[in-house]
XYZ file of C-alpha atoms in Angstrom:
411
model
C 0.000 0.000 0.000
C 1.209 3.512 -0.768
C 0.024 6.796 0.618
C 0.222 10.412 -0.352
C 0.661 13.266 2.077
C -0.155 16.786 0.969
C 0.673 19.522 3.468
C -0.077 23.187 3.797
C 0.225 25.386 6.852
C -1.430 23.652 9.838
C -2.934 20.982 7.581
C -1.991 17.539 6.336
C -4.039 15.218 4.152
C -3.162 11.555 4.067
C -4.854 9.667 1.252
C -4.320 5.929 1.063
C -4.220 4.234 -2.332
C -4.252 0.540 -3.255
C -6.136 -1.497 -5.832
C -9.159 0.460 -4.691
C -9.369 3.860 -3.072
C -10.058 3.085 0.565
C -8.852 3.608 4.081
C -8.258 0.642 6.325
C -9.152 0.955 10.010
C -7.998 -1.760 12.427
C -9.124 -2.690 15.924
C -6.389 -4.260 18.052
C -6.923 -6.896 20.701
C -5.987 -5.507 24.102
C -3.131 -7.377 25.774
C -3.170 -5.620 29.156
C -4.319 -8.209 31.706
C -7.056 -6.135 33.345
C -8.391 -4.598 30.124
C -11.723 -6.052 28.967
C -12.879 -3.229 26.697
C -12.603 -3.134 22.919
C -12.103 -0.038 20.778
C -15.085 -0.607 18.454
C -18.200 -2.701 18.976
C -20.024 -4.363 16.042
C -22.637 -1.591 15.765
C -20.049 1.122 15.167
C -18.116 -1.142 12.787
C -21.260 -1.485 10.680
C -21.594 2.299 10.440
C -17.997 2.709 9.302
C -18.338 -0.036 6.697
C -21.441 1.668 5.297
C -19.300 4.777 4.792
C -17.026 2.814 2.471
C -14.221 2.188 4.973
C -12.534 -1.172 5.378
C -12.424 -2.411 8.976
C -10.097 -5.106 10.245
C -10.645 -6.602 13.705
C -8.018 -8.720 15.395
C -9.321 -12.213 16.171
C -10.795 -12.346 19.661
C -10.591 -8.577 20.180
C -14.163 -8.351 21.437
C -14.413 -11.604 23.396
C -13.865 -10.062 26.844
C -16.506 -7.450 25.989
C -18.921 -10.257 24.945
C -18.716 -9.451 21.232
C -17.634 -12.534 19.283
C -15.873 -12.578 15.923
C -19.081 -13.668 14.171
C -20.777 -10.410 15.246
C -17.983 -8.387 13.670
C -18.144 -10.411 10.446
C -21.888 -9.802 10.311
C -21.157 -6.083 10.666
C -18.874 -6.204 7.636
C -15.458 -6.445 9.292
C -12.570 -8.676 8.285
C -11.190 -10.824 11.104
C -7.361 -10.931 11.140
C -5.588 -13.561 13.203
C -2.050 -12.279 12.658
C -1.434 -9.290 14.962
C 1.740 -8.365 13.068
C -0.229 -8.126 9.806
C -3.014 -6.119 11.457
C -0.660 -3.591 13.049
C 1.703 -3.399 10.096
C -0.786 -3.021 7.239
C -3.399 -0.701 8.707
C -3.820 3.000 8.074
C -5.578 3.889 11.327
C -5.217 1.655 14.367
C -7.681 1.967 17.250
C -7.022 0.842 20.824
C -8.238 1.363 24.362
C -5.154 1.037 26.568
C -1.748 2.541 25.719
C 0.520 0.275 23.630
C 2.232 -2.367 25.720
C 5.232 -4.689 25.540
C 4.249 -8.019 24.018
C 5.115 -11.467 25.369
C 7.837 -11.763 22.726
C 9.521 -8.639 24.139
C 8.610 -6.346 21.239
C 6.731 -3.115 21.755
C 3.354 -2.862 20.080
C 4.385 0.550 18.736
C 7.215 -1.116 16.808
C 4.636 -3.145 14.866
C 3.163 0.018 13.333
C 4.463 1.083 9.942
C 5.820 4.567 9.489
C 3.110 7.076 8.665
C 0.329 5.083 10.327
C -2.195 6.721 12.645
C -2.821 5.544 16.207
C -5.828 6.647 18.246
C -6.021 5.431 21.846
C -5.689 6.334 25.475
C -1.938 7.018 25.608
C -1.312 8.584 29.046
C 1.205 10.994 27.464
C 1.475 13.210 30.543
C 1.904 10.335 32.984
C 4.199 8.324 30.692
C 5.645 10.796 28.163
C 8.210 8.253 26.938
C 5.440 6.797 24.768
C 5.449 10.049 22.772
C 9.143 9.635 21.952
C 8.549 6.035 20.882
C 5.772 7.210 18.559
C 8.023 9.925 17.131
C 10.722 7.341 16.456
C 8.201 5.363 14.361
C 6.944 8.551 12.665
C 3.408 7.717 13.794
C 0.616 10.285 13.910
C -0.913 9.722 17.347
C -4.068 11.154 18.885
C -4.496 10.753 22.628
C -8.072 10.354 23.855
C -7.082 11.882 27.214
C -6.364 15.193 25.489
C -9.729 15.685 23.785
C -10.709 19.200 24.950
C -13.631 19.527 27.324
C -15.786 21.711 25.075
C -19.377 21.495 23.906
C -18.301 20.638 20.374
C -16.090 17.789 21.584
C -18.582 16.207 23.991
C -19.327 13.223 21.760
C -15.584 12.450 21.599
C -14.834 12.944 25.311
C -13.761 9.449 26.314
C -12.466 10.527 29.721
C -15.969 11.668 30.638
C -17.767 8.647 29.214
C -15.520 6.245 31.104
C -15.487 8.316 34.318
C -19.270 8.106 34.450
C -19.026 4.305 34.510
C -16.405 4.462 37.261
C -18.553 6.721 39.434
C -21.541 4.424 39.090
C -19.590 1.250 39.830
C -17.809 2.826 42.817
C -21.107 3.273 44.638
C -22.149 -0.330 43.959
C -18.814 -1.542 45.312
C -19.249 0.601 48.407
C -22.818 -0.614 48.958
C -21.682 -4.233 48.695
C -18.848 -3.678 51.189
C -20.809 -1.600 53.708
C -22.278 -3.714 56.540
C -25.431 -1.578 56.469
C -28.381 -0.706 54.290
C -28.074 2.333 52.030
C -31.735 3.479 52.204
C -33.850 4.370 55.208
C -36.184 1.515 56.077
C -39.169 1.458 58.398
C -39.848 -2.084 59.551
C -41.735 -3.866 62.327
C -38.388 -4.206 64.077
C -37.793 -0.461 63.984
C -36.516 2.270 61.698
C -33.133 2.001 60.034
C -31.386 5.280 59.295
C -30.002 5.807 55.774
C -26.300 5.531 55.085
C -24.275 8.747 54.946
C -22.171 9.017 51.809
C -19.517 11.679 51.219
C -18.316 12.182 47.628
C -15.004 14.034 47.241
C -14.709 15.535 43.767
C -17.718 16.563 41.698
C -16.446 15.932 38.188
C -18.138 13.416 35.908
C -17.313 10.436 38.150
C -18.337 12.285 41.289
C -21.642 13.484 39.866
C -22.520 9.980 38.686
C -21.588 8.652 42.128
C -23.879 11.232 43.738
C -26.775 10.289 41.476
C -26.268 6.550 42.062
C -25.968 6.879 45.844
C -29.124 8.996 45.911
C -30.989 6.397 43.843
C -29.963 3.783 46.416
C -31.458 5.956 49.159
C -28.367 7.319 50.899
C -27.972 10.794 52.355
C -25.260 12.358 50.244
C -22.795 15.196 50.759
C -20.231 16.256 48.180
C -17.118 18.394 48.159
C -15.145 19.998 45.336
C -12.605 22.813 45.315
C -14.423 24.336 42.316
C -17.331 26.451 43.577
C -18.906 26.416 40.101
C -20.084 22.803 40.568
C -22.240 23.652 43.590
C -25.456 23.938 41.581
C -24.838 20.621 39.802
C -24.322 18.868 43.136
C -27.458 20.368 44.618
C -29.513 19.547 41.515
C -28.797 15.865 42.181
C -30.115 16.129 45.725
C -26.814 16.252 47.592
C -25.538 18.825 50.083
C -22.509 20.779 48.856
C -19.633 21.154 51.318
C -18.003 24.449 50.470
C -14.456 25.520 51.250
C -13.607 29.105 50.360
C -10.096 29.333 48.944
C -8.291 32.501 47.926
C -6.890 31.157 44.677
C -8.038 29.901 41.287
C -9.184 26.276 41.529
C -10.301 25.553 37.963
C -7.813 24.698 35.210
C -8.279 24.911 31.453
C -11.051 22.649 30.197
C -12.971 22.794 33.482
C -10.742 20.359 35.366
C -9.765 20.889 38.976
C -6.431 22.659 39.344
C -3.686 21.601 41.735
C -3.796 24.000 44.679
C -1.209 25.340 47.115
C -0.173 23.524 50.292
C -1.939 26.169 52.386
C -5.188 25.583 50.508
C -4.771 21.826 50.849
C -4.403 22.239 54.610
C -7.494 24.435 54.787
C -9.450 21.913 52.729
C -8.450 18.997 54.940
C -9.507 20.876 58.051
C -12.997 21.436 56.650
C -13.613 17.982 55.201
C -12.212 16.041 58.188
C -15.464 16.278 60.148
C -17.518 15.115 57.156
C -15.216 12.135 56.602
C -15.485 11.234 60.280
C -19.279 11.181 60.227
C -19.693 9.281 56.949
C -20.414 5.604 56.424
C -18.990 5.737 52.894
C -16.385 8.054 51.375
C -15.773 8.004 47.627
C -12.812 9.992 46.334
C -12.425 10.970 42.673
C -9.856 13.802 42.519
C -7.153 13.412 39.871
C -4.762 15.829 38.189
C -3.613 14.787 34.670
C 0.046 13.756 34.674
C 0.430 14.294 38.424
C 0.198 12.182 41.548
C -3.305 12.325 42.956
C -3.759 14.805 45.820
C -4.193 13.290 49.277
C -7.629 14.317 50.516
C -8.140 11.735 53.260
C -5.259 11.469 55.701
C -4.474 8.527 57.955
C -5.661 10.655 60.882
C -9.052 11.087 59.216
C -9.361 7.355 58.599
C -8.524 6.675 62.240
C -11.548 8.762 63.290
C -14.047 6.926 61.057
C -16.473 4.415 62.500
C -15.482 0.732 62.274
C -17.250 -0.817 59.286
C -17.041 2.370 57.234
C -15.909 2.126 53.616
C -13.624 4.238 51.405
C -13.559 3.701 47.634
C -10.607 5.533 46.106
C -11.060 6.121 42.363
C -7.660 7.823 42.183
C -5.828 4.644 43.237
C -4.033 4.352 39.877
C -2.428 7.770 40.497
C -1.374 6.974 44.044
C -4.727 7.520 45.717
C -6.642 10.327 47.399
C -6.507 8.376 50.664
C -3.168 8.055 52.439
C -3.964 4.422 53.300
C -4.959 3.237 49.817
C -3.141 0.222 48.389
C -3.772 0.415 44.599
C -5.570 -2.633 43.251
C -6.283 -4.072 46.694
C -8.989 -4.075 49.367
C -7.563 -3.581 52.844
C -8.964 -3.072 56.320
C -7.226 -0.323 58.271
C -8.314 0.412 61.825
C -11.670 -1.224 61.089
C -12.255 0.794 57.891
C -12.414 -1.005 54.534
C -10.351 0.872 51.938
C -10.842 -0.179 48.319
C -8.445 0.989 45.608
C -9.905 -0.279 42.314
C -7.907 -0.202 39.085
C -9.603 0.481 35.738
C -13.201 0.330 36.933
C -14.725 1.066 33.501
C -13.222 -2.215 32.297
C -15.404 -4.070 34.805
C -18.429 -2.989 32.735
C -17.010 -3.826 29.288
C -20.261 -3.956 27.299
C -21.356 -0.392 27.967
C -17.813 0.910 28.407
C -16.962 -0.351 24.906
C -20.222 0.998 23.502
C -19.504 4.489 24.807
C -15.837 4.427 23.832
C -16.791 3.242 20.339
C -19.063 6.249 19.989
C -16.247 8.547 21.143
C -13.846 7.094 18.572
C -16.273 7.143 15.660
C -17.204 10.750 16.403
C -13.515 11.635 16.228
C -13.102 9.650 13.015
C -15.970 11.571 11.426
C -14.023 14.741 12.127
C -10.792 13.325 10.712
C -11.914 11.431 7.620
C -13.210 13.314 4.594
C -13.729 11.588 1.227
C -11.819 8.500 2.373
C -8.807 10.602 3.328
C -7.487 11.386 6.763
C -7.319 15.163 7.081
C -5.181 16.258 10.014
C -6.281 19.865 10.230
C -4.420 21.574 13.040
C -6.584 24.674 12.744
C -9.322 22.526 14.309
C -9.076 22.925 18.090
C -10.019 19.303 18.791
C -7.451 17.776 16.437
C -4.799 20.263 17.515
C -5.298 19.418 21.196
C -5.485 15.629 20.792
C -2.640 15.077 18.309
C 0.554 14.529 20.290
C 2.878 13.355 17.499
C 2.952 13.971 13.756
C 5.586 13.916 11.007
C 8.327 12.830 13.406
C 7.695 15.550 15.976
C 5.989 15.946 19.362
C 3.327 18.600 18.822
C 1.919 19.036 22.316
C 3.888 21.408 24.554
C 2.689 19.809 27.798
C 3.887 16.432 26.567
C 7.244 17.958 25.555
C 7.614 19.448 29.030
C 6.652 16.156 30.702
C 9.195 14.266 28.587
C 11.906 16.789 29.422
C 11.115 16.509 33.130
C 11.144 12.720 32.920
C 14.488 12.715 31.109
C 15.983 15.141 33.626
C 14.813 12.943 36.507
C 16.396 9.855 34.926
C 19.702 11.686 34.564
C 19.568 12.725 38.242
C 18.770 9.166 39.335
């Protein structure tokens, strides 16, 4: 297969030519042990095929999401059993998790041909080395974490779609672990008071956690350093715990901003009493590319009632609770602390459905007349594209890579 690249200022068009004029899109099978999602489900494959695109799906790619190969064939996809062929002969490769090292010791990135396009979660701020590896292969890479949080990009916002699943599942995990009912019950044996749930962080995951806990009948309080989310919290029936800070708390894109040590101290003083009085605490605060802020100290945990539960959704970034052990459930001073990893993957059917929609929405923006048009004047493409034409395009990723390299030299 050959391809043509025509470039003007802030624009590149990649048109793929073979015996026919088509673009080949491939779906890789995830090799990360805990990853059960798949990049495209059969429904979205069918839509792409109807648009005249060729779709390859690696054999078994959808099995852990309960989509068998036969469903993909029925949708018009071609099943490819050779992963080397799939990675090496595709134009656009779609994944969920960042590329990994294979059992044979090779990196998945090394299987991509030069000039190919990779769209996936890439964690470029947390692991910027991946950007350099992509540059070395001259791969055009779009990171789903860097889709801007704007109205126009909502249908492509995979962080939000997956965070909603995590918030929902966190409450179910907490309810299963709590040795109490969630709702208030009036029975012949007496009245049972509802559980008290405290949600820390009112982003997408936090808001879904609030809504789910309320549906289960709990009394819910929520805290966030961003005062702008107060109305959203209250609209879901929860009480907003407000901490007035004398600094900006909202970063670009609406995300929470890392705050000063003085503000962190002030925050901990206010929330400590709410943590103490809660049956369940769910923490969701994360800062892209940074270690998660500690919101629940060991001293706070020590004051909680025995049998209480903490579910820490920031466990993968070190945890919002000082006692969290990522990937494990522990009991500390009578309090159960759960640090789940990759919660969206535990709901692979709907997680894959939502992620598929995110990817296809992005593809609709990128593909025009069977050609991939990388238009950097488009704010979504410009923000998400981290590598192109042998260069790192994103300044934050460049800075993260420089910091990582400097740290390695010091070590």
